[in-house]
Tab-separated table of C-alpha atoms in Angstrom:
chain	number	residue	atom	x	y	z
A	1	MET	CA	170.583	39.649	69.300
A	2	VAL	CA	169.370	43.077	68.217
A	3	LEU	CA	167.177	43.551	65.148
A	4	TYR	CA	166.839	46.991	63.628
A	5	HIS	CA	163.730	46.802	61.499
A	6	SER	CA	160.653	48.530	60.154
A	7	PRO	CA	157.339	46.811	60.938
A	8	LYS	CA	155.997	46.999	57.380
A	9	SER	CA	159.182	46.532	55.371
A	10	SER	CA	159.081	43.259	53.426
A	11	ALA	CA	162.715	42.474	54.180
A	12	SER	CA	162.146	43.078	57.903
A	13	ARG	CA	159.126	40.784	57.845
A	14	ARG	CA	161.262	38.028	56.321
A	15	VAL	CA	163.841	38.213	59.073
A	16	ARG	CA	161.239	38.409	61.860
A	17	LEU	CA	159.482	35.333	60.448
A	18	CYS	CA	162.796	33.460	60.316
A	19	LEU	CA	163.656	34.466	63.907
A	20	GLU	CA	160.198	33.401	65.095
A	21	GLU	CA	160.448	30.031	63.326
A	22	LYS	CA	163.728	29.490	65.138
A	23	GLY	CA	162.160	30.513	68.441
A	24	LEU	CA	164.954	33.032	68.996
A	25	ALA	CA	164.627	35.951	71.389
A	26	TYR	CA	165.638	39.315	69.953
A	27	ASP	CA	165.605	42.934	70.908
A	28	ALA	CA	163.565	44.582	68.124
A	29	ARG	CA	164.253	48.257	67.554
A	30	VAL	CA	162.098	50.158	65.074
A	31	ILE	CA	163.744	52.393	62.472
A	32	ASP	CA	161.119	54.838	61.180
A	33	LEU	CA	161.615	54.952	57.409
A	34	SER	CA	159.068	57.743	56.957
A	35	ARG	CA	161.322	59.904	59.143
A	36	GLN	CA	164.445	58.612	57.299
A	37	GLU	CA	165.907	57.253	60.503
A	38	GLN	CA	167.789	54.725	58.327
A	39	HIS	CA	169.908	57.639	57.088
A	40	SER	CA	170.524	59.158	60.521
A	41	GLU	CA	174.087	59.516	61.821
A	42	ALA	CA	173.291	57.146	64.667
A	43	TYR	CA	171.985	54.388	62.406
A	44	LEU	CA	174.720	54.767	59.800
A	45	LYS	CA	177.234	54.050	62.565
A	46	ILE	CA	175.476	50.699	63.065
A	47	ASN	CA	174.862	49.976	59.391
A	48	PRO	CA	176.794	52.136	56.898
A	49	MET	CA	174.576	50.777	54.107
A	50	GLY	CA	171.624	52.741	55.558
A	51	VAL	CA	169.064	49.997	55.015
A	52	VAL	CA	166.754	47.923	57.200
A	53	PRO	CA	166.726	45.284	58.436
A	54	CYS	CA	170.085	44.940	60.109
A	55	MET	CA	170.926	42.710	62.999
A	56	ILE	CA	173.706	42.660	65.536
A	57	HIS	CA	174.781	39.201	66.631
A	58	ASP	CA	177.892	38.564	68.726
A	59	GLY	CA	178.627	42.266	68.365
A	60	ARG	CA	178.779	42.136	64.562
A	61	PRO	CA	176.304	43.795	62.193
A	62	LEU	CA	174.730	42.033	59.229
A	63	HIS	CA	172.319	43.406	56.642
A	64	GLU	CA	170.452	41.992	53.599
A	65	SER	CA	167.489	39.850	54.573
A	66	GLY	CA	168.372	36.817	52.418
A	67	THR	CA	171.899	36.708	53.807
A	68	MET	CA	170.642	37.284	57.361
A	69	CYS	CA	168.228	34.355	57.133
A	70	GLU	CA	170.906	31.987	55.778
A	71	TYR	CA	173.231	33.113	58.568
A	72	LEU	CA	170.546	32.461	61.187
A	73	ASP	CA	169.951	28.993	59.759
A	74	ALA	CA	173.680	28.219	59.892
A	75	VAL	CA	174.208	29.498	63.446
A	76	PHE	CA	170.891	28.219	64.848
A	77	PRO	CA	170.246	25.084	62.779
A	78	ASP	CA	167.160	23.902	64.667
A	79	PRO	CA	164.651	23.698	63.052
A	80	PRO	CA	166.451	23.578	59.699
A	81	LEU	CA	165.014	26.004	57.147
A	82	ARG	CA	167.234	25.129	54.191
A	83	PRO	CA	167.266	21.968	52.056
A	84	ARG	CA	170.193	19.639	52.733
A	85	ASP	CA	170.547	18.743	49.053
A	86	ALA	CA	173.036	21.046	47.295
A	87	TYR	CA	170.907	21.336	44.161
A	88	ASP	CA	167.748	22.216	46.086
A	89	LEU	CA	169.790	24.733	48.060
A	90	ALA	CA	170.905	26.312	44.784
A	91	LEU	CA	167.289	26.451	43.580
A	92	MET	CA	166.337	28.077	46.896
A	93	ARG	CA	168.982	30.778	46.427
A	94	ASN	CA	167.911	31.447	42.838
A	95	TRP	CA	164.276	31.709	43.902
A	96	ILE	CA	165.074	34.203	46.674
A	97	ARG	CA	167.174	36.169	44.206
A	98	TYR	CA	164.261	36.223	41.754
A	99	VAL	CA	161.841	37.428	44.442
A	100	ASP	CA	164.339	40.087	45.550
A	101	GLY	CA	164.310	41.340	41.959
A	102	LEU	CA	160.548	41.908	42.167
A	103	ILE	CA	160.758	44.389	45.048
A	104	GLY	CA	160.414	47.372	42.699
A	105	ASN	CA	156.936	46.138	41.796
A	106	LEU	CA	155.895	45.806	45.431
A	107	ILE	CA	157.228	49.241	46.360
A	108	LYS	CA	154.921	50.883	43.821
A	109	PHE	CA	152.010	49.721	45.978
A	110	ASN	CA	153.599	49.904	49.417
A	111	TRP	CA	154.960	53.416	49.297
A	112	ARG	CA	151.560	54.923	48.550
A	113	HIS	CA	150.790	54.387	52.225
A	114	GLY	CA	152.356	56.573	54.890
A	115	LEU	CA	155.687	57.274	53.231
A	116	ALA	CA	154.212	59.095	50.243
A	117	GLN	CA	151.923	61.216	52.407
A	118	ARG	CA	154.771	62.240	54.664
A	119	ALA	CA	157.013	63.082	51.707
A	120	ALA	CA	154.199	65.035	50.053
A	121	GLN	CA	154.110	67.328	53.089
A	122	MET	CA	157.805	68.192	52.742
A	123	THR	CA	158.994	71.348	51.057
A	124	GLU	CA	160.920	70.765	47.832
A	125	ALA	CA	164.189	71.540	49.636
A	126	GLU	CA	163.416	69.082	52.429
A	127	PHE	CA	162.437	66.449	49.900
A	128	GLN	CA	165.598	66.885	47.837
A	129	ALA	CA	167.742	66.731	50.969
A	130	MET	CA	165.974	63.516	51.913
A	131	ILE	CA	166.398	61.684	48.620
A	132	ALA	CA	169.994	62.869	48.315
A	133	LYS	CA	170.710	60.390	51.126
A	134	VAL	CA	169.227	57.425	49.255
A	135	PRO	CA	172.137	55.494	47.691
A	136	SER	CA	170.187	53.551	45.047
A	137	ALA	CA	169.172	55.446	41.886
A	138	GLU	CA	166.180	53.120	41.487
A	139	ARG	CA	164.994	53.861	45.025
A	140	LYS	CA	165.543	57.600	44.589
A	141	GLU	CA	163.257	57.543	41.580
A	142	ALA	CA	160.678	55.418	43.421
A	143	TRP	CA	160.665	58.002	46.217
A	144	ARG	CA	160.192	60.834	43.734
A	145	ARG	CA	157.356	59.029	42.015
A	146	ALA	CA	155.589	58.073	45.247
A	147	ALA	CA	155.798	61.595	46.638
A	148	ARG	CA	155.569	63.837	43.576
A	149	GLU	CA	154.139	61.948	40.610
A	150	PRO	CA	152.082	58.957	41.789
A	151	TYR	CA	152.281	55.841	39.635
A	152	THR	CA	149.564	55.634	36.991
A	153	GLU	CA	147.005	52.834	36.909
A	154	ALA	CA	148.792	51.435	33.835
A	155	GLU	CA	152.080	51.314	35.740
A	156	LEU	CA	150.425	49.668	38.730
A	157	ASP	CA	148.797	47.137	36.382
A	158	GLU	CA	152.201	46.245	34.963
A	159	ALA	CA	153.667	45.856	38.459
A	160	ARG	CA	150.701	43.693	39.460
A	161	ALA	CA	151.197	41.521	36.357
A	162	ASN	CA	154.839	40.917	37.288
A	163	LEU	CA	153.763	39.783	40.754
A	164	LEU	CA	151.159	37.450	39.263
A	165	VAL	CA	153.878	35.804	37.162
A	166	MET	CA	155.566	35.036	40.480
A	167	LEU	CA	152.369	33.367	41.709
A	168	ASP	CA	152.150	31.350	38.487
A	169	ARG	CA	155.709	30.155	38.933
A	170	MET	CA	154.877	29.220	42.528
A	171	GLU	CA	151.839	27.223	41.412
A	172	GLY	CA	154.201	25.085	39.338
A	173	MET	CA	156.761	24.682	42.138
A	174	ILE	CA	154.809	23.924	45.319
A	175	ARG	CA	154.956	20.383	46.621
A	176	GLY	CA	153.883	19.523	50.145
A	177	ASP	CA	154.128	22.704	52.186
A	178	GLY	CA	157.088	24.226	50.457
A	179	LEU	CA	158.329	25.925	47.301
A	180	ILE	CA	161.614	24.017	47.255
A	181	GLY	CA	162.145	20.333	47.972
A	182	GLY	CA	158.608	19.897	49.309
A	183	ARG	CA	159.440	21.492	52.664
A	184	TYR	CA	158.683	24.867	54.207
A	185	GLY	CA	161.820	26.959	54.616
A	186	LEU	CA	163.676	30.131	53.662
A	187	ALA	CA	162.241	30.272	50.119
A	188	ASP	CA	158.727	30.359	51.573
A	189	ILE	CA	159.756	32.861	54.243
A	190	ALA	CA	161.301	35.144	51.606
A	191	THR	CA	158.108	35.059	49.551
A	192	ALA	CA	155.584	35.499	52.377
A	193	PRO	CA	155.830	39.316	52.640
A	194	PHE	CA	155.090	39.623	48.915
A	195	VAL	CA	152.081	37.311	49.066
A	196	ARG	CA	150.810	39.111	52.166
A	197	ARG	CA	150.600	42.370	50.206
A	198	ILE	CA	149.054	40.656	47.181
A	199	ASP	CA	146.444	39.167	49.517
A	200	GLU	CA	145.811	42.435	51.301
A	201	GLU	CA	145.550	44.901	48.464
A	202	ILE	CA	147.287	44.152	45.184
A	203	ALA	CA	145.320	41.162	43.813
A	204	PRO	CA	143.511	39.145	46.536
A	205	GLU	CA	141.459	37.228	43.964
A	206	ALA	CA	144.686	35.809	42.519
A	207	LEU	CA	145.054	33.751	45.712
A	208	SER	CA	141.660	32.055	45.538
A	209	PRO	CA	141.622	28.233	45.386
A	210	SER	CA	139.939	28.400	41.979
A	211	ALA	CA	142.639	30.686	40.569
A	212	ARG	CA	145.718	28.910	41.970
A	213	PRO	CA	144.850	25.925	44.181
A	214	LYS	CA	148.394	25.105	45.261
A	215	VAL	CA	149.301	28.682	46.103
A	216	ALA	CA	146.001	29.099	47.993
A	217	ALA	CA	146.653	26.018	50.137
A	218	TRP	CA	150.292	27.018	50.664
A	219	TRP	CA	149.274	30.482	51.802
A	220	GLN	CA	146.589	29.166	54.124
A	221	ALA	CA	149.096	26.796	55.745
A	222	LEU	CA	151.749	29.502	56.011
A	223	THR	CA	149.470	32.060	57.639
A	224	ALA	CA	148.268	29.418	60.121
A	225	ARG	CA	151.793	28.926	61.479
A	226	PRO	CA	152.279	30.267	65.034
A	227	ALA	CA	155.481	31.992	63.896
A	228	PHE	CA	153.557	33.940	61.266
A	229	ALA	CA	151.293	35.467	63.916
A	230	ARG	CA	154.276	36.390	66.089
A	231	ALA	CA	156.198	37.919	63.148
A	232	ASP	CA	153.599	40.710	62.836
A	233	PHE	CA	152.399	41.007	59.241
A	234	ALA	CA	149.910	43.669	60.363
A	235	PRO	CA	147.748	45.430	57.749
A	236	PHE	CA	149.322	48.296	55.837
A	237	VAL	CA	146.229	50.449	55.842
B	1	MET	CA	179.450	18.523	33.395
B	2	VAL	CA	178.388	20.802	30.576
B	3	LEU	CA	178.895	24.567	30.733
B	4	TYR	CA	176.972	26.802	28.353
B	5	HIS	CA	178.834	30.062	28.363
B	6	SER	CA	180.001	33.087	26.459
B	7	PRO	CA	183.770	33.683	26.435
B	8	LYS	CA	183.557	37.373	27.327
B	9	SER	CA	180.547	37.387	29.644
B	10	SER	CA	181.589	38.334	33.174
B	11	ALA	CA	179.310	35.742	34.739
B	12	SER	CA	180.732	33.025	32.472
B	13	ARG	CA	184.257	34.034	33.416
B	14	ARG	CA	183.384	33.668	37.097
B	15	VAL	CA	182.148	30.123	36.642
B	16	ARG	CA	185.072	29.100	34.428
B	17	LEU	CA	187.520	30.450	37.024
B	18	CYS	CA	185.732	28.511	39.763
B	19	LEU	CA	185.756	25.301	37.707
B	20	GLU	CA	189.452	25.755	36.934
B	21	GLU	CA	190.313	26.358	40.592
B	22	LYS	CA	188.564	23.099	41.407
B	23	GLY	CA	190.414	21.320	38.622
B	24	LEU	CA	187.131	20.042	37.203
B	25	ALA	CA	186.763	18.842	33.634
B	26	TYR	CA	183.817	20.321	31.747
B	27	ASP	CA	182.391	20.354	28.275
B	28	ALA	CA	182.298	24.063	27.387
B	29	ARG	CA	179.732	25.055	24.754
B	30	VAL	CA	179.704	28.611	23.485
B	31	ILE	CA	176.415	30.496	23.254
B	32	ASP	CA	176.886	33.419	20.854
B	33	LEU	CA	175.147	36.388	22.522
B	34	SER	CA	175.672	38.629	19.508
B	35	ARG	CA	173.537	36.172	17.526
B	36	GLN	CA	171.049	35.901	20.428
B	37	GLU	CA	171.621	32.189	20.729
B	38	GLN	CA	170.609	32.516	24.404
B	39	HIS	CA	167.057	33.180	23.174
B	40	SER	CA	166.968	30.326	20.674
B	41	GLU	CA	164.371	27.574	21.040
B	42	ALA	CA	167.136	25.035	21.548
B	43	TYR	CA	168.794	26.962	24.382
B	44	LEU	CA	165.514	27.908	26.080
B	45	LYS	CA	164.787	24.191	26.375
B	46	ILE	CA	168.011	23.872	28.382
B	47	ASN	CA	167.636	27.107	30.337
B	48	PRO	CA	164.177	28.735	30.200
B	49	MET	CA	165.676	31.883	31.786
B	50	GLY	CA	167.569	32.542	28.537
B	51	VAL	CA	170.795	33.629	30.206
B	52	VAL	CA	174.399	32.459	30.263
B	53	PRO	CA	176.144	30.839	31.937
B	54	CYS	CA	174.165	27.701	32.661
B	55	MET	CA	175.553	24.343	33.609
B	56	ILE	CA	174.207	20.845	33.511
B	57	HIS	CA	175.409	18.622	36.314
B	58	ASP	CA	173.927	15.189	37.027
B	59	GLY	CA	171.390	15.969	34.294
B	60	ARG	CA	170.034	19.061	36.056
B	61	PRO	CA	170.418	22.648	34.833
B	62	LEU	CA	171.549	25.513	37.043
B	63	HIS	CA	171.947	29.178	36.154
B	64	GLU	CA	173.124	32.323	37.991
B	65	SER	CA	176.894	32.488	38.396
B	66	GLY	CA	176.931	33.181	42.147
B	67	THR	CA	174.614	30.265	42.849
B	68	MET	CA	176.552	28.021	40.448
B	69	CYS	CA	179.858	28.738	42.197
B	70	GLU	CA	178.399	28.033	45.657
B	71	TYR	CA	176.925	24.798	44.316
B	72	LEU	CA	180.273	23.762	42.856
B	73	ASP	CA	181.986	24.470	46.174
B	74	ALA	CA	179.412	22.358	48.036
B	75	VAL	CA	179.560	19.405	45.641
B	76	PHE	CA	183.323	19.562	45.005
B	77	PRO	CA	184.668	20.909	48.299
B	78	ASP	CA	188.369	20.551	47.460
B	79	PRO	CA	189.936	23.082	47.467
B	80	PRO	CA	187.420	25.009	49.584
B	81	LEU	CA	186.542	28.408	48.143
B	82	ARG	CA	184.174	29.616	50.858
B	83	PRO	CA	184.980	30.686	54.422
B	84	ARG	CA	184.005	28.155	57.090
B	85	ASP	CA	182.930	30.877	59.518
B	86	ALA	CA	179.204	31.666	59.168
B	87	TYR	CA	179.708	35.413	59.517
B	88	ASP	CA	182.475	35.535	56.913
B	89	LEU	CA	180.259	33.438	54.643
B	90	ALA	CA	177.481	36.012	55.066
B	91	LEU	CA	179.915	38.817	54.244
B	92	MET	CA	180.997	36.860	51.153
B	93	ARG	CA	177.392	36.580	49.952
B	94	ASN	CA	176.718	40.271	50.550
B	95	TRP	CA	179.868	41.208	48.664
B	96	ILE	CA	178.941	39.052	45.663
B	97	ARG	CA	175.455	40.546	45.757
B	98	TYR	CA	176.940	44.044	45.774
B	99	VAL	CA	179.207	43.243	42.812
B	100	ASP	CA	176.255	41.688	40.948
B	101	GLY	CA	174.441	45.007	41.396
B	102	LEU	CA	177.276	46.795	39.567
B	103	ILE	CA	176.883	44.826	36.336
B	104	GLY	CA	174.867	47.639	34.712
B	105	ASN	CA	177.966	49.826	34.956
B	106	LEU	CA	180.192	47.208	33.346
B	107	ILE	CA	177.733	46.549	30.514
B	108	LYS	CA	177.932	50.185	29.423
B	109	PHE	CA	181.564	49.540	28.511
B	110	ASN	CA	181.356	45.903	27.437
B	111	TRP	CA	178.498	46.126	24.998
B	112	ARG	CA	180.235	48.763	22.907
B	113	HIS	CA	182.354	45.925	21.542
B	114	GLY	CA	180.909	43.412	19.095
B	115	LEU	CA	177.336	43.336	20.333
B	116	ALA	CA	176.619	46.980	19.560
B	117	GLN	CA	178.125	46.768	16.084
B	118	ARG	CA	176.098	43.706	15.236
B	119	ALA	CA	172.882	45.270	16.562
B	120	ALA	CA	173.620	48.484	14.652
B	121	GLN	CA	173.591	46.497	11.416
B	122	MET	CA	170.082	45.145	12.091
B	123	THR	CA	167.008	46.708	10.559
B	124	GLU	CA	164.662	48.336	13.065
B	125	ALA	CA	162.264	45.382	12.750
B	126	GLU	CA	165.041	42.859	13.376
B	127	PHE	CA	166.280	44.876	16.324
B	128	GLN	CA	162.819	45.157	17.897
B	129	ALA	CA	162.246	41.416	17.417
B	130	MET	CA	165.556	40.756	19.128
B	131	ILE	CA	165.032	42.929	22.198
B	132	ALA	CA	161.460	41.670	22.545
B	133	LYS	CA	163.034	38.396	23.691
B	134	VAL	CA	165.074	40.040	26.462
B	135	PRO	CA	163.158	39.487	29.723
B	136	SER	CA	164.771	42.230	31.827
B	137	ALA	CA	163.601	45.815	31.225
B	138	GLU	CA	167.011	47.105	32.342
B	139	ARG	CA	168.788	44.878	29.816
B	140	LYS	CA	166.362	45.801	27.020
B	141	GLU	CA	167.196	49.449	27.603
B	142	ALA	CA	170.932	48.699	27.728
B	143	TRP	CA	170.631	46.932	24.371
B	144	ARG	CA	168.759	49.885	22.900
B	145	ARG	CA	171.340	52.319	24.181
B	146	ALA	CA	174.324	50.254	23.008
B	147	ALA	CA	172.889	49.794	19.521
B	148	ARG	CA	170.941	52.979	18.881
B	149	GLU	CA	172.007	55.746	21.241
B	150	PRO	CA	175.520	55.099	22.553
B	151	TYR	CA	176.199	56.118	26.145
B	152	THR	CA	177.580	59.625	26.511
B	153	GLU	CA	180.965	60.326	28.039
B	154	ALA	CA	179.190	61.708	31.115
B	155	GLU	CA	177.263	58.464	31.528
B	156	LEU	CA	180.420	56.399	31.082
B	157	ASP	CA	182.161	58.615	33.655
B	158	GLU	CA	179.394	57.920	36.148
B	159	ALA	CA	179.590	54.180	35.494
B	160	ARG	CA	183.373	54.307	35.897
B	161	ALA	CA	183.006	56.190	39.183
B	162	ASN	CA	180.690	53.471	40.535
B	163	LEU	CA	183.278	50.835	39.668
B	164	LEU	CA	186.012	52.851	41.372
B	165	VAL	CA	183.913	52.905	44.552
B	166	MET	CA	184.058	49.116	44.379
B	167	LEU	CA	187.865	49.274	44.188
B	168	ASP	CA	187.943	51.637	47.171
B	169	ARG	CA	185.823	49.254	49.197
B	170	MET	CA	188.158	46.422	48.181
B	171	GLU	CA	191.204	48.405	49.304
B	172	GLY	CA	189.643	48.506	52.767
B	173	MET	CA	188.753	44.809	52.794
B	174	ILE	CA	191.765	42.924	51.432
B	175	ARG	CA	193.814	40.945	53.907
B	176	GLY	CA	196.291	38.303	52.792
B	177	ASP	CA	195.222	37.182	49.330
B	178	GLY	CA	191.495	37.533	49.783
B	179	LEU	CA	188.631	39.972	50.102
B	180	ILE	CA	186.893	37.955	52.826
B	181	GLY	CA	188.528	36.270	55.802
B	182	GLY	CA	192.027	36.777	54.437
B	183	ARG	CA	191.732	33.901	51.949
B	184	TYR	CA	191.186	33.749	48.204
B	185	GLY	CA	187.789	32.323	47.310
B	186	LEU	CA	184.411	32.943	45.672
B	187	ALA	CA	184.296	36.650	46.575
B	188	ASP	CA	187.571	37.174	44.707
B	189	ILE	CA	186.424	34.993	41.812
B	190	ALA	CA	183.166	36.963	41.520
B	191	THR	CA	185.090	40.233	41.389
B	192	ALA	CA	187.846	39.190	38.983
B	193	PRO	CA	185.871	39.719	35.727
B	194	PHE	CA	185.057	43.290	36.791
B	195	VAL	CA	188.649	44.108	37.664
B	196	ARG	CA	189.837	42.528	34.423
B	197	ARG	CA	187.757	45.020	32.427
B	198	ILE	CA	188.802	47.930	34.637
B	199	ASP	CA	192.427	46.920	34.013
B	200	GLU	CA	191.925	46.451	30.304
B	201	GLU	CA	189.955	49.522	29.328
B	202	ILE	CA	187.831	51.278	31.930
B	203	ALA	CA	190.404	52.715	34.361
B	204	PRO	CA	193.771	50.868	34.307
B	205	GLU	CA	195.494	53.604	36.318
B	206	ALA	CA	193.105	52.910	39.205
B	207	LEU	CA	194.899	49.600	39.719
B	208	SER	CA	198.397	51.028	40.069
B	209	PRO	CA	200.252	50.320	43.330
B	210	SER	CA	200.377	54.039	44.067
B	211	ALA	CA	196.608	54.414	43.656
B	212	ARG	CA	195.477	51.321	45.590
B	213	PRO	CA	198.393	49.228	46.879
B	214	LYS	CA	196.315	46.388	48.303
B	215	VAL	CA	194.116	46.033	45.238
B	216	ALA	CA	197.191	46.164	42.983
B	217	ALA	CA	198.907	43.340	44.900
B	218	TRP	CA	195.677	41.324	45.066
B	219	TRP	CA	195.179	41.650	41.311
B	220	GLN	CA	198.773	40.718	40.554
B	221	ALA	CA	198.453	37.585	42.704
B	222	LEU	CA	195.104	36.660	41.206
B	223	THR	CA	196.219	36.990	37.598
B	224	ALA	CA	199.320	34.893	38.374
B	225	ARG	CA	197.195	31.913	39.396
B	226	PRO	CA	197.346	28.983	36.943
B	227	ALA	CA	193.524	28.753	37.030
B	228	PHE	CA	193.243	32.361	35.847
B	229	ALA	CA	195.203	31.572	32.682
B	230	ARG	CA	193.083	28.487	32.003
B	231	ALA	CA	189.789	30.374	32.594
B	232	ASP	CA	190.414	32.554	29.505
B	233	PHE	CA	190.031	36.223	30.382
B	234	ALA	CA	191.088	37.104	26.834
B	235	PRO	CA	191.077	40.767	25.721
B	236	PHE	CA	187.756	42.252	24.651
B	237	VAL	CA	189.200	44.260	21.824
């Protein structure tokens, strides 16, 4: 198994955490997003979508972290990371979909580090050539903002508020050590990279036991897992 | 089983087609989007997300058409509508995710009918009160545009072009009677409401056998299915 990934990308962190929970060996190859290696000819041959992470298993490429994790759980079912109950499984998929939809809020914080500085050093022509390769209009605009017109405090506040709504929803969902069905699994894994960044920079106080006791205990248990240490959620800054 | 739906909503059409393929009986209840019934107190008690479709099965609500269809296939496995192979299943999920991401393009055409006219008749205060209840910023803006500042021809051309890229991808994927694994199933069902609108109004010529022979044959076979007739893909206009 080969994993093309970026150490700090939230989607890459998800897949690494899933692989580590499964105890699977993989050949991790870093794609440097700040150098746009995801849009290089070589990488586009591997993954025409030009995104990380992407894995190659049995000679076949697969992208999209949520899909990759479900695939890993189907092909390597031990330990199981999805609920067996069809309804809980549906709730798990809807939760991951909801978290996926929050990525725009996370990017506003994440791209201020490293990527923005590198883009700021580009000439206008270099910068335009770079974002011309970004397929998503939303991501193009996020690049432009990060590099050329940094998000205002009001915009960051709004993004932070959206992420806190996620924490509030979690506080109402957690039972035992999991978001879905009372067991740790792919829903928790999908959410961990978001909570890591909230803890690190965006709103650490929101994770205190007095603010959200269930989320605080969930996060403490998650970060204590051996797989979490191996998955490398290293500091951004 | 109860299905809350809107006859012309693409997501509702997906779920109806899936239910009809399974031969399942269901109590269909229309939620009138042009009257914002999806944001009514009564409906929010059923589905706090305020979206259609939503179904109640075994007393439990479930929203999100892609998730609903996978749930139906798990609980009512005959006839199977998902590939058994884990990799094909992953490709199916990524395809549905990709099509979901195109909905903004479809809305630009769909909301010109009915919804826009009704919104145009509202006072500014009524209109603001209505869109205040729409959770998604993207959808709020789409409402505003449909009702107050109709999309330009250039914008509609761009949306059409994005949908034609979908058809081009399909032309490269279709084998037998299906998009994934050579068999008709949830990927085809998820795509059918989009192709219906392309056929009806957006770009009918794009579906001609000379333009895209595989897509043309696939669409002809799909629309000939008895379940398609029962699922009610009635004309928009």
